């Protein structure tokens, strides 16, 4: 069966869209446009509606959110914040000083060229996820990387792998960057989603105290959701979508029949699989506190939003859900949850939500044990 494939850089990572069977001729282009529209709305690496919102929130003020994708994202995040008991929280503030927040409000982005020499893609040991190498020349690129669209033959020997890794540090707007030190408990209060005020009737969004929002991996899942919706509308019945290989969405069944087989590798040990899953019309997200991505210089400590505790466990979370946005929120919540909250989250869907501990002994001939 012929497969149409698009590969490009967006959302700070590598995106791949694999389509199988007949579909509208411009389906791939439309799906890419859907991903890029989410990037345009949610990115914090250049001027965007999300950055404009952050400037207002950094002042402790309010603004009207006119951008439809940002507004829909805010509503989706609010729903997942409530569903996870506050464990999923895209608010930032714990590693950003109040002075930095004020500076962010006062200093808009400087103009940058629409396109400058882009980054090279580098793989990191123990992970098949690739990150762009950010340089001063490429920091202002609107979209990095080159697109490749090809026609391929699909055979039964092809497989899909998923790597667990973390996202690179992101710019949160002018003057806002993630730090390397653990935040104090006083600063933790800046980042809580509960400080956000959302008026659904007028679309006015404000904050009771200074904060900023970084949608990060949630944005990747949401972008894949938008692309999948476009593809379904174009008549696509079988597709595999990946953003950084830690965010996956599949449409329909595998071209050869049955679910899409996915293997989740151990982030540090070659040849060890955490679990193997089959997906049909579903999304998957992987989050981890170990591996090359998590150890990358400049990474801030992971903090549990509900109590400000530093998350020290060495673990990988895997979540399967109907949408990418939901899967992203759940994998993050699983990773930061304490024991009682973890039990509650897993009890709702034990065969779709996993947390694998990397502190226990591991052998290559058996899967990792689930934490309690």
Coordinates of C-alpha atoms in Angstrom, one line a residue:
X1 CA 0.0 0.0 0.0
X2 CA 1.3 3.4 -0.9
X3 CA 1.9 5.8 2.0
X4 CA 2.1 9.6 1.8
X5 CA 4.5 11.1 4.3
X6 CA 5.2 14.6 5.4
X7 CA 8.1 15.4 7.7
X8 CA 8.7 18.9 9.0
X9 CA 9.8 20.8 12.2
X10 CA 7.1 22.5 14.3
X11 CA 6.2 22.9 18.0
X12 CA 9.9 22.8 18.8
X13 CA 10.3 19.2 17.6
X14 CA 10.1 16.9 14.5
X15 CA 6.6 16.2 13.2
X16 CA 5.8 13.2 11.0
X17 CA 2.4 12.5 9.3
X18 CA 2.0 9.1 7.6
X19 CA -1.2 8.6 5.6
X20 CA -2.4 5.3 4.1
X21 CA -5.0 4.7 1.5
X22 CA -6.9 7.2 -0.6
X23 CA -7.6 10.8 0.6
X24 CA -8.0 14.3 -0.7
X25 CA -4.9 15.3 -2.7
X26 CA -4.2 18.2 -0.4
X27 CA -4.8 16.3 2.9
X28 CA -1.1 16.3 4.0
X29 CA -0.8 20.1 3.3
X30 CA -3.9 20.8 5.2
X31 CA -2.8 18.6 8.2
X32 CA 0.6 20.4 8.3
X33 CA -1.2 23.8 8.2
X34 CA -3.3 22.7 11.2
X35 CA -0.2 21.8 13.2
X36 CA 1.5 25.1 12.2
X37 CA -1.6 27.1 13.2
X38 CA -1.4 25.7 16.7
X39 CA 2.3 26.6 16.8
X40 CA 1.4 30.1 15.7
X41 CA -1.1 30.5 18.5
X42 CA 0.7 28.7 21.4
X43 CA 4.5 29.2 20.8
X44 CA 6.4 31.2 23.4
X45 CA 9.6 31.4 21.2
X46 CA 8.4 34.3 19.2
X47 CA 5.5 36.8 19.2
X48 CA 2.2 35.0 19.4
X49 CA -1.3 35.2 21.0
X50 CA 0.2 33.1 23.9
X51 CA 3.0 35.6 24.5
X52 CA 0.6 38.5 24.3
X53 CA -1.5 36.8 27.0
X54 CA 1.6 36.2 29.1
X55 CA 2.4 39.9 29.0
X56 CA -1.0 40.7 30.5
X57 CA -0.8 37.9 33.1
X58 CA 2.7 38.9 34.1
X59 CA 1.3 42.3 35.2
X60 CA -1.5 40.6 37.1
X61 CA -3.9 42.1 34.6
X62 CA -6.4 40.8 32.1
X63 CA -7.0 40.8 28.4
X64 CA -9.5 39.5 25.8
X65 CA -8.4 36.3 24.1
X66 CA -9.5 36.7 20.5
X67 CA -7.4 33.9 19.0
X68 CA -9.8 30.9 18.7
X69 CA -7.1 28.2 19.1
X70 CA -5.6 29.8 22.2
X71 CA -9.1 30.2 23.6
X72 CA -10.0 26.5 22.9
X73 CA -6.6 25.5 24.5
X74 CA -7.4 27.4 27.7
X75 CA -10.7 25.7 28.0
X76 CA -9.1 22.3 27.4
X77 CA -6.4 22.9 29.9
X78 CA -8.9 24.0 32.5
X79 CA -10.8 20.8 32.0
X80 CA -7.7 18.7 32.4
X81 CA -6.5 20.7 35.4
X82 CA -9.8 19.8 37.1
X83 CA -9.8 16.2 35.9
X84 CA -6.3 15.6 37.3
X85 CA -6.9 17.4 40.6
X86 CA -4.5 20.2 39.7
X87 CA -1.6 17.8 38.9
X88 CA -1.5 19.1 35.3
X89 CA -0.7 22.8 35.5
X90 CA 0.9 24.7 32.6
X91 CA 1.4 27.8 34.8
X92 CA 5.0 29.0 35.2
X93 CA 6.3 31.1 38.0
X94 CA 8.2 28.9 40.3
X95 CA 11.5 29.4 38.5
X96 CA 10.7 32.9 37.3
X97 CA 11.2 35.9 39.6
X98 CA 8.6 38.6 40.1
X99 CA 11.1 41.0 38.6
X100 CA 11.4 38.8 35.5
X101 CA 7.6 38.7 35.1
X102 CA 7.5 42.5 35.3
X103 CA 10.3 42.7 32.7
X104 CA 8.4 40.4 30.4
X105 CA 5.4 42.7 30.5
X106 CA 7.6 45.8 29.7
X107 CA 9.8 44.4 26.9
X108 CA 8.1 43.2 23.7
X109 CA 9.9 40.9 21.3
X110 CA 12.4 42.5 18.9
X111 CA 11.7 41.8 15.2
X112 CA 13.6 38.8 13.8
X113 CA 14.0 37.6 10.2
X114 CA 11.2 35.2 9.1
X115 CA 13.8 32.6 8.2
X116 CA 17.4 32.2 9.1
X117 CA 19.7 29.2 8.8
X118 CA 17.8 26.4 10.6
X119 CA 19.1 23.9 13.2
X120 CA 20.4 20.4 12.6
X121 CA 18.6 17.5 14.0
X122 CA 20.5 15.5 16.6
X123 CA 19.5 12.3 18.2
X124 CA 20.3 11.6 21.9
X125 CA 21.6 8.3 23.1
X126 CA 18.9 6.0 24.5
X127 CA 16.1 7.9 22.7
X128 CA 14.8 8.0 19.2
X129 CA 13.4 11.4 19.7
X130 CA 15.2 14.3 18.0
X131 CA 15.6 17.8 19.2
X132 CA 16.6 20.8 17.2
X133 CA 20.0 22.3 18.1
X134 CA 19.2 25.9 19.0
X135 CA 21.7 28.5 18.0
X136 CA 21.6 32.4 18.1
X137 CA 21.0 32.3 14.3
X138 CA 18.1 30.0 14.5
X139 CA 16.5 31.2 17.7
X140 CA 14.1 33.5 15.8
X141 CA 13.2 31.2 13.0
X142 CA 9.5 31.1 12.5
X143 CA 9.5 27.4 11.7
X144 CA 12.7 25.4 11.7
X145 CA 13.7 22.5 9.4
X146 CA 13.0 21.3 5.9
X147 CA 9.9 19.5 4.7
X148 CA 10.1 16.2 3.0
X149 CA 7.1 14.6 1.3
X150 CA 7.6 11.3 -0.3
X151 CA 5.7 8.3 -1.7
X152 CA 6.7 5.1 0.1
X153 CA 5.8 1.4 0.0
X154 CA 4.4 0.0 3.2
X155 CA 5.4 -3.5 4.2
X156 CA 4.7 -5.7 7.1
X157 CA 8.2 -5.2 8.4
X158 CA 7.7 -1.5 9.2
X159 CA 7.2 -0.7 12.8
X160 CA 6.6 2.3 15.0
X161 CA 8.7 3.1 18.0
X162 CA 8.0 5.6 20.7
X163 CA 10.8 7.3 22.8
X164 CA 10.3 8.9 26.2
X165 CA 12.1 12.1 26.7
X166 CA 11.5 15.7 27.9
X167 CA 11.1 18.9 26.0
X168 CA 13.9 21.4 25.6
X169 CA 13.8 24.6 27.7
X170 CA 11.4 27.0 26.1
X171 CA 11.2 30.8 26.1
X172 CA 8.1 31.9 27.9
X173 CA 7.9 35.3 26.4
X174 CA 10.4 38.2 26.6
X175 CA 12.4 37.9 29.9
X176 CA 10.9 34.5 30.8
X177 CA 13.2 31.5 30.7
X178 CA 13.2 28.3 32.7
X179 CA 15.9 28.2 35.4
X180 CA 18.2 25.4 36.6
X181 CA 17.5 25.7 40.3
X182 CA 14.6 24.4 42.3
X183 CA 12.0 27.0 43.0
X184 CA 11.1 28.1 46.5
X185 CA 7.6 27.4 47.9
X186 CA 6.9 31.1 47.9
X187 CA 7.5 31.2 44.1
X188 CA 5.4 28.0 43.6
X189 CA 2.2 29.9 44.3
X190 CA 2.9 32.1 41.2
X191 CA 2.4 29.1 38.9
X192 CA -0.9 27.7 40.0
X193 CA -3.7 27.6 37.4
X194 CA -6.1 28.5 40.1
X195 CA -4.8 32.1 39.9
X196 CA -6.3 32.4 36.4
X197 CA -9.7 34.0 35.9
X198 CA -11.6 33.0 32.8
X199 CA -14.9 34.7 31.8
X200 CA -16.4 32.4 29.2
X201 CA -19.0 34.9 28.1
X202 CA -16.6 37.7 27.3
X203 CA -13.4 35.7 26.7
X204 CA -11.6 37.9 29.2
X205 CA -8.7 36.2 30.9
X206 CA -6.9 37.6 33.9
X207 CA -4.9 36.6 37.0
X208 CA -5.1 37.3 40.7
X209 CA -1.3 37.3 40.9
X210 CA 1.5 37.4 38.3
X211 CA 2.0 34.2 36.3
X212 CA 2.8 33.0 32.8
X213 CA 1.6 30.0 30.8
X214 CA 3.8 27.5 28.9
X215 CA 1.7 24.9 27.0
X216 CA 4.7 22.8 26.1
X217 CA 3.9 19.1 25.4
X218 CA 0.1 19.8 25.8
X219 CA 0.5 21.9 22.6
X220 CA 2.0 19.0 20.7
X221 CA -0.9 16.7 21.6
X222 CA -3.4 19.5 20.7
X223 CA -1.7 20.1 17.4
X224 CA -1.9 16.4 16.5
X225 CA -5.6 16.5 17.5
X226 CA -6.2 19.3 15.0
X227 CA -4.3 17.5 12.3
X228 CA -6.2 14.3 12.8
X229 CA -9.5 16.2 12.6
X230 CA -8.4 17.7 9.2
X231 CA -7.4 14.3 7.9
X232 CA -10.6 12.6 8.9
X233 CA -12.6 15.3 7.2
X234 CA -10.5 14.7 4.1
X235 CA -11.5 11.0 4.1
X236 CA -8.4 9.5 5.7
X237 CA -9.2 6.2 7.4
X238 CA -5.6 5.1 8.4
X239 CA -2.8 7.4 9.6
X240 CA 0.0 7.6 12.1
X241 CA 1.0 11.0 13.4
X242 CA 4.0 11.8 15.6
X243 CA 5.4 14.9 17.3
X244 CA 8.8 14.2 18.7
X245 CA 7.9 10.5 18.9
X246 CA 6.8 11.0 22.5
X247 CA 3.4 12.3 21.3
X248 CA 1.5 9.9 19.0
X249 CA -2.0 9.9 17.4
X250 CA -3.4 7.2 15.2
X251 CA -6.4 7.2 12.9
X252 CA -8.3 4.0 12.4
X253 CA -6.5 0.6 12.2
X254 CA -3.1 -0.3 10.9
X255 CA -3.0 -0.7 7.1
X256 CA -2.4 -4.4 7.5
X257 CA -5.3 -4.8 9.9
X258 CA -5.7 -4.6 13.7
X259 CA -4.4 -2.0 16.1
X260 CA -1.2 0.0 15.6
X261 CA 1.6 -1.8 17.5
X262 CA 3.7 0.6 19.6
X263 CA 6.7 -0.4 21.8
X264 CA 7.8 2.0 24.6
X265 CA 11.6 1.6 25.1
X266 CA 13.4 2.1 28.3
X267 CA 14.9 5.6 28.2
X268 CA 18.3 4.5 29.5
X269 CA 18.8 0.8 28.7
X270 CA 19.0 -0.5 25.1
X271 CA 16.9 -3.5 24.3
X272 CA 14.5 -3.1 27.2
X273 CA 10.9 -2.3 26.6
X274 CA 8.7 -0.8 29.2
X275 CA 5.5 -2.0 27.5
X276 CA 3.9 -2.8 24.2
X277 CA 0.5 -1.4 23.2
X278 CA -1.9 -1.5 20.3
X279 CA -3.9 1.6 19.5
X280 CA -6.9 2.2 17.3
X281 CA -8.3 5.8 16.9
X282 CA -6.4 6.9 20.0
X283 CA -3.5 9.1 21.2
X284 CA -0.5 8.4 23.4
X285 CA 1.9 10.5 25.4
X286 CA 5.2 9.6 27.1
X287 CA 6.8 11.7 29.9
X288 CA 9.9 10.8 31.8
X289 CA 12.3 12.2 34.5
X290 CA 15.2 10.2 33.2
X291 CA 17.0 9.9 29.8
X292 CA 19.1 12.3 27.8
X293 CA 16.2 14.8 27.4
X294 CA 15.6 15.1 31.1
X295 CA 19.3 15.4 31.8
X296 CA 19.8 18.2 29.3
X297 CA 21.6 21.3 30.7
X298 CA 19.2 24.0 31.7
X299 CA 16.3 21.7 32.7
X300 CA 14.4 23.0 35.7
X301 CA 13.4 20.7 38.5
X302 CA 10.0 19.1 38.1
X303 CA 7.6 20.3 40.7
X304 CA 4.2 18.9 41.9
X305 CA 1.8 21.8 41.4
X306 CA -0.5 20.8 44.2
X307 CA 2.0 21.2 47.1
X308 CA 5.2 22.5 45.5
X309 CA 7.2 19.3 46.3
X310 CA 10.2 18.5 44.1
X311 CA 9.6 15.3 42.1
X312 CA 12.6 13.1 42.6
X313 CA 11.3 9.7 41.4
X314 CA 13.1 8.2 38.4
X315 CA 10.2 7.1 36.3
X316 CA 8.4 7.1 32.9
X317 CA 4.7 7.8 32.5
X318 CA 2.7 6.5 29.6
X319 CA -0.9 7.6 29.0
X320 CA -3.4 6.6 26.3
X321 CA -6.5 8.7 25.7
X322 CA -9.1 9.6 23.0
X323 CA -7.3 12.9 22.3
X324 CA -3.6 14.0 22.3
X325 CA -4.4 16.9 24.6
X326 CA -5.8 14.6 27.2
X327 CA -3.0 12.1 26.9
X328 CA -0.4 14.8 27.4
X329 CA -2.1 16.1 30.5
X330 CA -2.4 12.6 32.0
X331 CA 1.2 11.6 31.4
X332 CA 2.4 14.7 33.1
X333 CA -0.1 14.2 36.0
X334 CA 1.0 10.5 36.4
X335 CA 4.7 11.5 36.6
X336 CA 4.2 14.2 39.4
X337 CA 1.4 12.5 41.4
X338 CA 2.0 11.3 44.9
X339 CA 1.0 7.7 45.8
X340 CA -2.7 8.3 46.6
X341 CA -3.3 10.5 43.5
X342 CA -1.4 8.1 41.3
X343 CA -3.7 5.2 42.5
X344 CA -6.8 7.3 41.7
X345 CA -5.5 8.3 38.2
X346 CA -4.6 4.7 37.3
X347 CA -7.8 3.2 38.8
X348 CA -9.9 5.0 36.2
X349 CA -8.1 3.3 33.3
X350 CA -5.4 0.8 34.5
X351 CA -4.8 -0.5 31.0
X352 CA -4.3 3.0 29.5
X353 CA -2.3 4.8 32.2
X354 CA 1.1 3.5 33.4
X355 CA 4.0 4.7 35.6
X356 CA 7.2 2.7 35.3
X357 CA 9.7 3.0 38.1
X358 CA 13.4 3.0 37.1
X359 CA 14.6 2.5 40.6
X360 CA 13.7 -1.2 40.7
X361 CA 16.0 -3.9 39.2
X362 CA 15.5 -4.4 35.4
X363 CA 16.1 -7.4 33.2
X364 CA 15.8 -7.2 29.4
X365 CA 13.7 -10.4 29.2
X366 CA 10.7 -9.0 31.1
X367 CA 8.8 -5.7 31.1
X368 CA 9.3 -3.1 33.9
X369 CA 7.1 -3.5 36.9
X370 CA 4.3 -0.9 37.5
X371 CA 4.6 1.2 40.5
X372 CA 1.8 0.8 43.1

